PDB file of C-alpha atoms in Angstrom:
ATOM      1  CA  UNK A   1      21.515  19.643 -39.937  1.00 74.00           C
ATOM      2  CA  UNK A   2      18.875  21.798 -39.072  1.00 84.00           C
ATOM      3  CA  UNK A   3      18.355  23.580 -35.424  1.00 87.00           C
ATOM      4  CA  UNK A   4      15.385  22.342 -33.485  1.00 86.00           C
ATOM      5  CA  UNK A   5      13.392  24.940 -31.703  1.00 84.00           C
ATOM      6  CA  UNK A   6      13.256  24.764 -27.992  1.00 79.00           C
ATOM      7  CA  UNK A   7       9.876  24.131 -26.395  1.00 75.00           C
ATOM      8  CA  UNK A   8       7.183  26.543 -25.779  1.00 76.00           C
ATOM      9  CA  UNK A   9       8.323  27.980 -22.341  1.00 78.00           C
ATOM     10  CA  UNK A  10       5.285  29.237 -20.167  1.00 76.00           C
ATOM     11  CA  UNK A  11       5.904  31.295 -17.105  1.00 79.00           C
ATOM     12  CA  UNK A  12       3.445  29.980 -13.729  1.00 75.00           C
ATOM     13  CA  UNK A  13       0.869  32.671 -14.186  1.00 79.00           C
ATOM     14  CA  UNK A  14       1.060  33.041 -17.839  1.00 81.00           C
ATOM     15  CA  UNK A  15      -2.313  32.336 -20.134  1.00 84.00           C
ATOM     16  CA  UNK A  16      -2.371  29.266 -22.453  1.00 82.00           C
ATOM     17  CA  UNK A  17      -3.525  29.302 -25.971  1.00 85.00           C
ATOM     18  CA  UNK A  18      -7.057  28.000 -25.924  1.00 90.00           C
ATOM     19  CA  UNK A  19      -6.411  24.761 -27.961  1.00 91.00           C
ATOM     20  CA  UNK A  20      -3.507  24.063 -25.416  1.00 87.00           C
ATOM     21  CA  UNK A  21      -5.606  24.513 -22.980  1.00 86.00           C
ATOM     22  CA  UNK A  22      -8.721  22.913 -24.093  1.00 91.00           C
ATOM     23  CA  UNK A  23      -5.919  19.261 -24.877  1.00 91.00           C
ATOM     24  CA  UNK A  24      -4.150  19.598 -22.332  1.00 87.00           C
ATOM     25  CA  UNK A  25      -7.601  19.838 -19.930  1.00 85.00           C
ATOM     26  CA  UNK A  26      -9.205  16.981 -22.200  1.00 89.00           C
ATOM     27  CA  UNK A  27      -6.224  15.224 -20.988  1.00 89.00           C
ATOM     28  CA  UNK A  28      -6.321  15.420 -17.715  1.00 84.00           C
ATOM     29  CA  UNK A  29     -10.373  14.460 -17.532  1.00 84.00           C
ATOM     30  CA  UNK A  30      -9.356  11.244 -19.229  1.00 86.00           C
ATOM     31  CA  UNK A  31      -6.176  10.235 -16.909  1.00 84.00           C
ATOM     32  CA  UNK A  32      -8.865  11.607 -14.049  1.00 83.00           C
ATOM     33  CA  UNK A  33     -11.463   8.937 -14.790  1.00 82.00           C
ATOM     34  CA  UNK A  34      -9.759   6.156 -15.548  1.00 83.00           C
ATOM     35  CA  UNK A  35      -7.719   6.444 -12.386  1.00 82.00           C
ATOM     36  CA  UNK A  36     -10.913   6.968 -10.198  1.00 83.00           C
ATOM     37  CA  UNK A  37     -12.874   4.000 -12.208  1.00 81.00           C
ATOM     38  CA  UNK A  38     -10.208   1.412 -12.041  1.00 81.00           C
ATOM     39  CA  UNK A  39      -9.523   1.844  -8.129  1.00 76.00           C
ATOM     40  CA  UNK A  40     -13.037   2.340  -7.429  1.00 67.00           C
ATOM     41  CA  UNK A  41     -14.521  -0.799  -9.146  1.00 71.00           C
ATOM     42  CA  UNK A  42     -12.848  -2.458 -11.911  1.00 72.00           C
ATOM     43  CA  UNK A  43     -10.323  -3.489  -9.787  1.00 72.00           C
ATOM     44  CA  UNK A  44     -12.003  -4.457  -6.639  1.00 71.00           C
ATOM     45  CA  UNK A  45     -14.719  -6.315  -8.516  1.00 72.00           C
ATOM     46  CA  UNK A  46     -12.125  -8.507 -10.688  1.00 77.00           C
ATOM     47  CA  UNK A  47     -10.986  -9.961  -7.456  1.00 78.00           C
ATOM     48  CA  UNK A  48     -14.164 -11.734  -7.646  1.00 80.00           C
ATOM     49  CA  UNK A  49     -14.780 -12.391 -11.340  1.00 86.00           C
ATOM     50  CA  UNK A  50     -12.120 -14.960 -11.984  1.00 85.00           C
ATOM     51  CA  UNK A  51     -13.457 -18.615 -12.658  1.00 86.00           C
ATOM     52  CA  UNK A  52     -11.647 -19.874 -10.226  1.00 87.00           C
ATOM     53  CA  UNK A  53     -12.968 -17.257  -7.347  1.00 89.00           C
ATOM     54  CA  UNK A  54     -16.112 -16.088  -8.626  1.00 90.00           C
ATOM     55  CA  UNK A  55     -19.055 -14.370  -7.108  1.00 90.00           C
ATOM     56  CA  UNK A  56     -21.492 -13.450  -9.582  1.00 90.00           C
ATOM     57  CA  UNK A  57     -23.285 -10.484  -7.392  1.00 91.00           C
ATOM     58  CA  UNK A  58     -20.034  -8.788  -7.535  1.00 89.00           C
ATOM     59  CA  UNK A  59     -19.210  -9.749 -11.310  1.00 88.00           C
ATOM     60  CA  UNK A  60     -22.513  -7.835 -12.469  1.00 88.00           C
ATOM     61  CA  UNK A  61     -22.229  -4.675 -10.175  1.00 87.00           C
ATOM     62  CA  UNK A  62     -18.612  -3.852 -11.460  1.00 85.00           C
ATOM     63  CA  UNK A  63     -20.170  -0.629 -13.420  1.00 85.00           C
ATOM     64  CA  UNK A  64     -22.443   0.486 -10.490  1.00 88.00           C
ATOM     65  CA  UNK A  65     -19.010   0.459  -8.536  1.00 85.00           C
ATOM     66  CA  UNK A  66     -17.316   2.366 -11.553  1.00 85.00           C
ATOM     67  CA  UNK A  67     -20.541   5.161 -11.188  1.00 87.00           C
ATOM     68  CA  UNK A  68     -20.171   5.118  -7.497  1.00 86.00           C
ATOM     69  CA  UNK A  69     -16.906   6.033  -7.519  1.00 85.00           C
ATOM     70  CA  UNK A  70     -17.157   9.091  -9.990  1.00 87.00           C
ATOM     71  CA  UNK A  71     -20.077  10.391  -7.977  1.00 90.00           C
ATOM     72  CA  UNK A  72     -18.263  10.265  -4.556  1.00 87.00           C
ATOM     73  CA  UNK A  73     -15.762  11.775  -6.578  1.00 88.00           C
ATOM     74  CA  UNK A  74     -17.631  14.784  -8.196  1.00 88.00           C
ATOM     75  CA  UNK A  75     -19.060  15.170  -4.499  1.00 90.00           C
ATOM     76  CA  UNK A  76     -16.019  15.119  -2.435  1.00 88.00           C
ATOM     77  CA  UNK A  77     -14.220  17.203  -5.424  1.00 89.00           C
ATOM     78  CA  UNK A  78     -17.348  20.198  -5.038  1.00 90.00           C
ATOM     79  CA  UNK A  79     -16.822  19.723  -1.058  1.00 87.00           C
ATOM     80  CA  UNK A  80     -13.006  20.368  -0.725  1.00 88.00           C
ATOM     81  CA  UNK A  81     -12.762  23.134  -3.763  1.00 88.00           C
ATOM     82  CA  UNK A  82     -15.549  25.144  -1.765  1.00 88.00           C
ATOM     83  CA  UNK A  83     -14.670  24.540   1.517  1.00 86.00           C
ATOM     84  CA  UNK A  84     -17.804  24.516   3.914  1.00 84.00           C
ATOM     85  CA  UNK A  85     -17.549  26.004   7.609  1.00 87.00           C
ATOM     86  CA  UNK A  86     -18.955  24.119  10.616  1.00 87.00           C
ATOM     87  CA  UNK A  87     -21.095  26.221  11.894  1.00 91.00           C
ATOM     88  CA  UNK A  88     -20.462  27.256  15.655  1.00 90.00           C
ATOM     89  CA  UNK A  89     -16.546  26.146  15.055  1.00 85.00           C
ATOM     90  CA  UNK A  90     -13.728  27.482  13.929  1.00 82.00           C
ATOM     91  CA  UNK A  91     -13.287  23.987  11.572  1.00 81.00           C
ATOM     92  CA  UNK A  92     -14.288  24.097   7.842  1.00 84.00           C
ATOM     93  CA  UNK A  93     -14.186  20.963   5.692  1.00 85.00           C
ATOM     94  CA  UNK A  94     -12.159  21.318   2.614  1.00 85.00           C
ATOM     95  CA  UNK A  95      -9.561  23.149   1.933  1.00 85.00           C
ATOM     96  CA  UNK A  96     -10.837  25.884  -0.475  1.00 85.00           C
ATOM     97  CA  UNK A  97      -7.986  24.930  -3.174  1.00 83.00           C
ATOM     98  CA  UNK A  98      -8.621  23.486  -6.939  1.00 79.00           C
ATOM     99  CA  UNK A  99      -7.931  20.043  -6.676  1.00 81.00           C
ATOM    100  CA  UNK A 100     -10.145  16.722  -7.497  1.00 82.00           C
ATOM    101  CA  UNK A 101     -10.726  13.774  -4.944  1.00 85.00           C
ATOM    102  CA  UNK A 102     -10.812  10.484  -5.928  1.00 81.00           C
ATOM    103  CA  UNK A 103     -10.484   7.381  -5.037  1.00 77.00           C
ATOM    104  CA  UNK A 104      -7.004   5.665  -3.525  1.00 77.00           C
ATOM    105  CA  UNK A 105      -4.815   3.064  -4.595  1.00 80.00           C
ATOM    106  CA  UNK A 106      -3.627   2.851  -1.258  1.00 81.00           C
ATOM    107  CA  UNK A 107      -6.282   0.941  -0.108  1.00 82.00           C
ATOM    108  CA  UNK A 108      -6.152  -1.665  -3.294  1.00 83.00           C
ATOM    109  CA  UNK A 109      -4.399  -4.397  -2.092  1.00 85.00           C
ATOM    110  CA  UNK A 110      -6.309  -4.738   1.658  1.00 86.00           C
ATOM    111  CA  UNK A 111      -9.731  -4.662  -0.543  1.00 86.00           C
ATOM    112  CA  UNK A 112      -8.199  -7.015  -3.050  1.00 87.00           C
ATOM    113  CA  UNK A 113      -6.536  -9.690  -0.428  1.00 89.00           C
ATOM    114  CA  UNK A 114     -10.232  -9.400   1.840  1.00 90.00           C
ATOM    115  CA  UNK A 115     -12.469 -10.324  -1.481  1.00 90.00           C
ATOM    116  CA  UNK A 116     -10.056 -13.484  -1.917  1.00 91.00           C
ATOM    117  CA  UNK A 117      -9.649 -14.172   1.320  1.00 93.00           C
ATOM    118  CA  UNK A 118     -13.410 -14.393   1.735  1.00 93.00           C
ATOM    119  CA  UNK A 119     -14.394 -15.754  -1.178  1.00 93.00           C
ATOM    120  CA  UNK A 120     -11.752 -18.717  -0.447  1.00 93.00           C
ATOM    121  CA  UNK A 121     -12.580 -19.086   2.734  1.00 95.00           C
ATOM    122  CA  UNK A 122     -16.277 -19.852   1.625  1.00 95.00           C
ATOM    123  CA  UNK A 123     -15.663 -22.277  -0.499  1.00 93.00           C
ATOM    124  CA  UNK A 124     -13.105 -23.848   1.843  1.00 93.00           C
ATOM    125  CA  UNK A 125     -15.778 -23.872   4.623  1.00 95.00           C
ATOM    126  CA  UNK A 126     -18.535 -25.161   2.609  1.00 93.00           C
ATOM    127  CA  UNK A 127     -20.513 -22.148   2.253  1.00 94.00           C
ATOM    128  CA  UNK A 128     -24.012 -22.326   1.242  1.00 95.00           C
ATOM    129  CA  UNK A 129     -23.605 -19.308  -0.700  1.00 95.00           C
ATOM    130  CA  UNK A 130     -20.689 -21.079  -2.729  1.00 94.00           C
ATOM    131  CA  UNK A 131     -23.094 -23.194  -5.333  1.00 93.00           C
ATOM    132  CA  UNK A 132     -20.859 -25.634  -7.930  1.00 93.00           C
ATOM    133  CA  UNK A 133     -21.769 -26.159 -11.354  1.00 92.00           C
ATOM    134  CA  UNK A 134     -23.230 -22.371 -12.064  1.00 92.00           C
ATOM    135  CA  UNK A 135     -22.322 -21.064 -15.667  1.00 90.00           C
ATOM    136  CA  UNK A 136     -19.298 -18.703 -15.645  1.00 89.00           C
ATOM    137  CA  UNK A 137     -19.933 -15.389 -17.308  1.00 85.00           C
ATOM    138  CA  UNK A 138     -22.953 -16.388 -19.094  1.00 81.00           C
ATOM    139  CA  UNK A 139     -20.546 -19.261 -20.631  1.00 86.00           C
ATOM    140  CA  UNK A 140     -20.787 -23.010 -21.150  1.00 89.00           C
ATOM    141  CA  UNK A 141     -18.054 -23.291 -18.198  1.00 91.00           C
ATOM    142  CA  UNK A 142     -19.557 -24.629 -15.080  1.00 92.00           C
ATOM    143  CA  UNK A 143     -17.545 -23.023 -11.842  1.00 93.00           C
ATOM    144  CA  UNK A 144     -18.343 -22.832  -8.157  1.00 93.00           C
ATOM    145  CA  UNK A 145     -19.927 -19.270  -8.020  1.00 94.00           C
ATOM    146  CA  UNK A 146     -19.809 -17.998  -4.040  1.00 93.00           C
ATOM    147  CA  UNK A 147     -22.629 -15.553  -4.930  1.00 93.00           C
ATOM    148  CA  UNK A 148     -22.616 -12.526  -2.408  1.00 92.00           C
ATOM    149  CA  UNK A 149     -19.742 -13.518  -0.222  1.00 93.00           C
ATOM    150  CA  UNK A 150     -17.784 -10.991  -2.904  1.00 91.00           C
ATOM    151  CA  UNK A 151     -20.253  -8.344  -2.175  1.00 91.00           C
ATOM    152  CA  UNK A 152     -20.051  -9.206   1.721  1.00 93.00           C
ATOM    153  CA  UNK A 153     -15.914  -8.862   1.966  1.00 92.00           C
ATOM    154  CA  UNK A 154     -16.444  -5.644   0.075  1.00 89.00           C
ATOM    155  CA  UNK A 155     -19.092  -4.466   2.520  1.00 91.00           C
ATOM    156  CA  UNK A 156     -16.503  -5.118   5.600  1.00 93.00           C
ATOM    157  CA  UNK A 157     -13.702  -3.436   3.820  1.00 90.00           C
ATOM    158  CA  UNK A 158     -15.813  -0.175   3.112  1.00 88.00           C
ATOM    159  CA  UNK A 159     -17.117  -0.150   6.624  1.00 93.00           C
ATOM    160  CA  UNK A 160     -13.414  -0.439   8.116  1.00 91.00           C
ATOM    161  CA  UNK A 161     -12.390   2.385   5.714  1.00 88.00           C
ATOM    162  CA  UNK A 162     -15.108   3.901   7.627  1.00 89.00           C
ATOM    163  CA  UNK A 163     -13.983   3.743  10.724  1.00 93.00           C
ATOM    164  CA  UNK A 164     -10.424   4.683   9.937  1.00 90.00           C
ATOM    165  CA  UNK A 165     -11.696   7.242   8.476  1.00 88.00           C
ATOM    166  CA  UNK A 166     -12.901   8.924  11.972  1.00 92.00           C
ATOM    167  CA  UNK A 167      -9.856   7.730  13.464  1.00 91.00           C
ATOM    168  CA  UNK A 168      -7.461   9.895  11.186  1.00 87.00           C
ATOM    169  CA  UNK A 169     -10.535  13.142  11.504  1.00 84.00           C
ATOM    170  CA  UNK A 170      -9.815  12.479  15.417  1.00 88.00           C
ATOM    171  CA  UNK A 171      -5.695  12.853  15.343  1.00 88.00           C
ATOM    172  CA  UNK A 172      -6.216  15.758  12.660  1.00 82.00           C
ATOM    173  CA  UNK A 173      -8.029  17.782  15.177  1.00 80.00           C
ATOM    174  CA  UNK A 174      -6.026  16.452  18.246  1.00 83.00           C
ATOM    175  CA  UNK A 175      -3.331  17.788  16.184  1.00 77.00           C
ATOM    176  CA  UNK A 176      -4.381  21.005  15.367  1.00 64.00           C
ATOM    177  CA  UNK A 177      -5.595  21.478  18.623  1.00 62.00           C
ATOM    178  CA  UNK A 178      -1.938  21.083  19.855  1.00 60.00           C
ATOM    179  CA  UNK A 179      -0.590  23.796  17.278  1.00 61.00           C
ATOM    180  CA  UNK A 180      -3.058  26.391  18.193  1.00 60.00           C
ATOM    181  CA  UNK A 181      -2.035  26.542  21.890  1.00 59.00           C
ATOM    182  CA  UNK A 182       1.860  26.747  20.960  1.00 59.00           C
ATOM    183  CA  UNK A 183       0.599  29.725  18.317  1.00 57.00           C
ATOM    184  CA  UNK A 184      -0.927  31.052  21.501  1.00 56.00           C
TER     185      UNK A 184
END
């Protein structure tokens, strides 16, 4: 039997050999943007593009979703790697480190169970927006397509992000407050 060599071993600081380094980066665009599309639209917009819960609006802005996610990505990744003071505080936002923000699969499941909650509670209700016999998916299958109340549930769930959103900036600082006078 022959003796296998053991692994390239790189130290933390050490250089990588440009093709390594070009692959290995190339790899980690891909895994990048296929995490930050699926959360941010693909996966969301199914919700509503099954035949039996369908709303067309949402259905046909799955890739403006997918864009809309990578640019609030490149945005919020240029924001926290160059970390911007607040002018007249001693607060910056970012944290001045190398890292990319994306989007969450934390929040999947709320957005998910809203968009079906909505869309079944349209059609359930009698919804005018909930029209039967519309072609599925430009298909010969006739469905009930709840056009909009998709793009409505989705609407609500961004806005509550929202306002959780302040929430969490309002304990941070609370917080940090707090630690500065025990530094003190």
């Amino acid at each position: 039997l022959r003796a296998v060599a053991p692994p390239m071993y790189l130290a933390k600081d050490e250089k990588l050999p440009l093709a390594l380094s070009l692959s290995f980066g190339l790899q980690h665009m891909l895994a990048m943007c296929v995490g930050i599309a699926t959360s941010g639209g693909m996966l969301h917009a199914n919700e509503a593009c099954w035949s039996f819960r369908y709303d067309s609006e949402l259905c046909d802005r799955q890739s403006f979703l997918v864009s809309c996610s990578w640019l609030a990505s490149g945005l919020l990744t240029i924001i926290q790697v160059f970390r911007l003071r607040i002018v007249g505080t001693p607060y910056s936002i970012g944290t001045g480190l190398v890292s990319v923000m994306g989007t969450s699969f934390t929040f999947l499941p709320m957005g998910q169970a809203m968009i079906t909650n909505y869309i079944e509670d349209a059609k359930a209700t009698g919804d005018p927006r909930c029209l039967p016999n519309m072609p599925y998916k430009d298909t010969d299958t006739l469905v009930t397509d709840c056009q909009g109340v998709g793009v409505e549930a989705y609407g609500k769930f961004l806005g509550t992000a929202a306002v959780a959103s302040i929430f969490e900036i309002l304990i941070a600082l609370t917080f940090n407050k707090k630690n500065r006078s025990r530094e003190n």
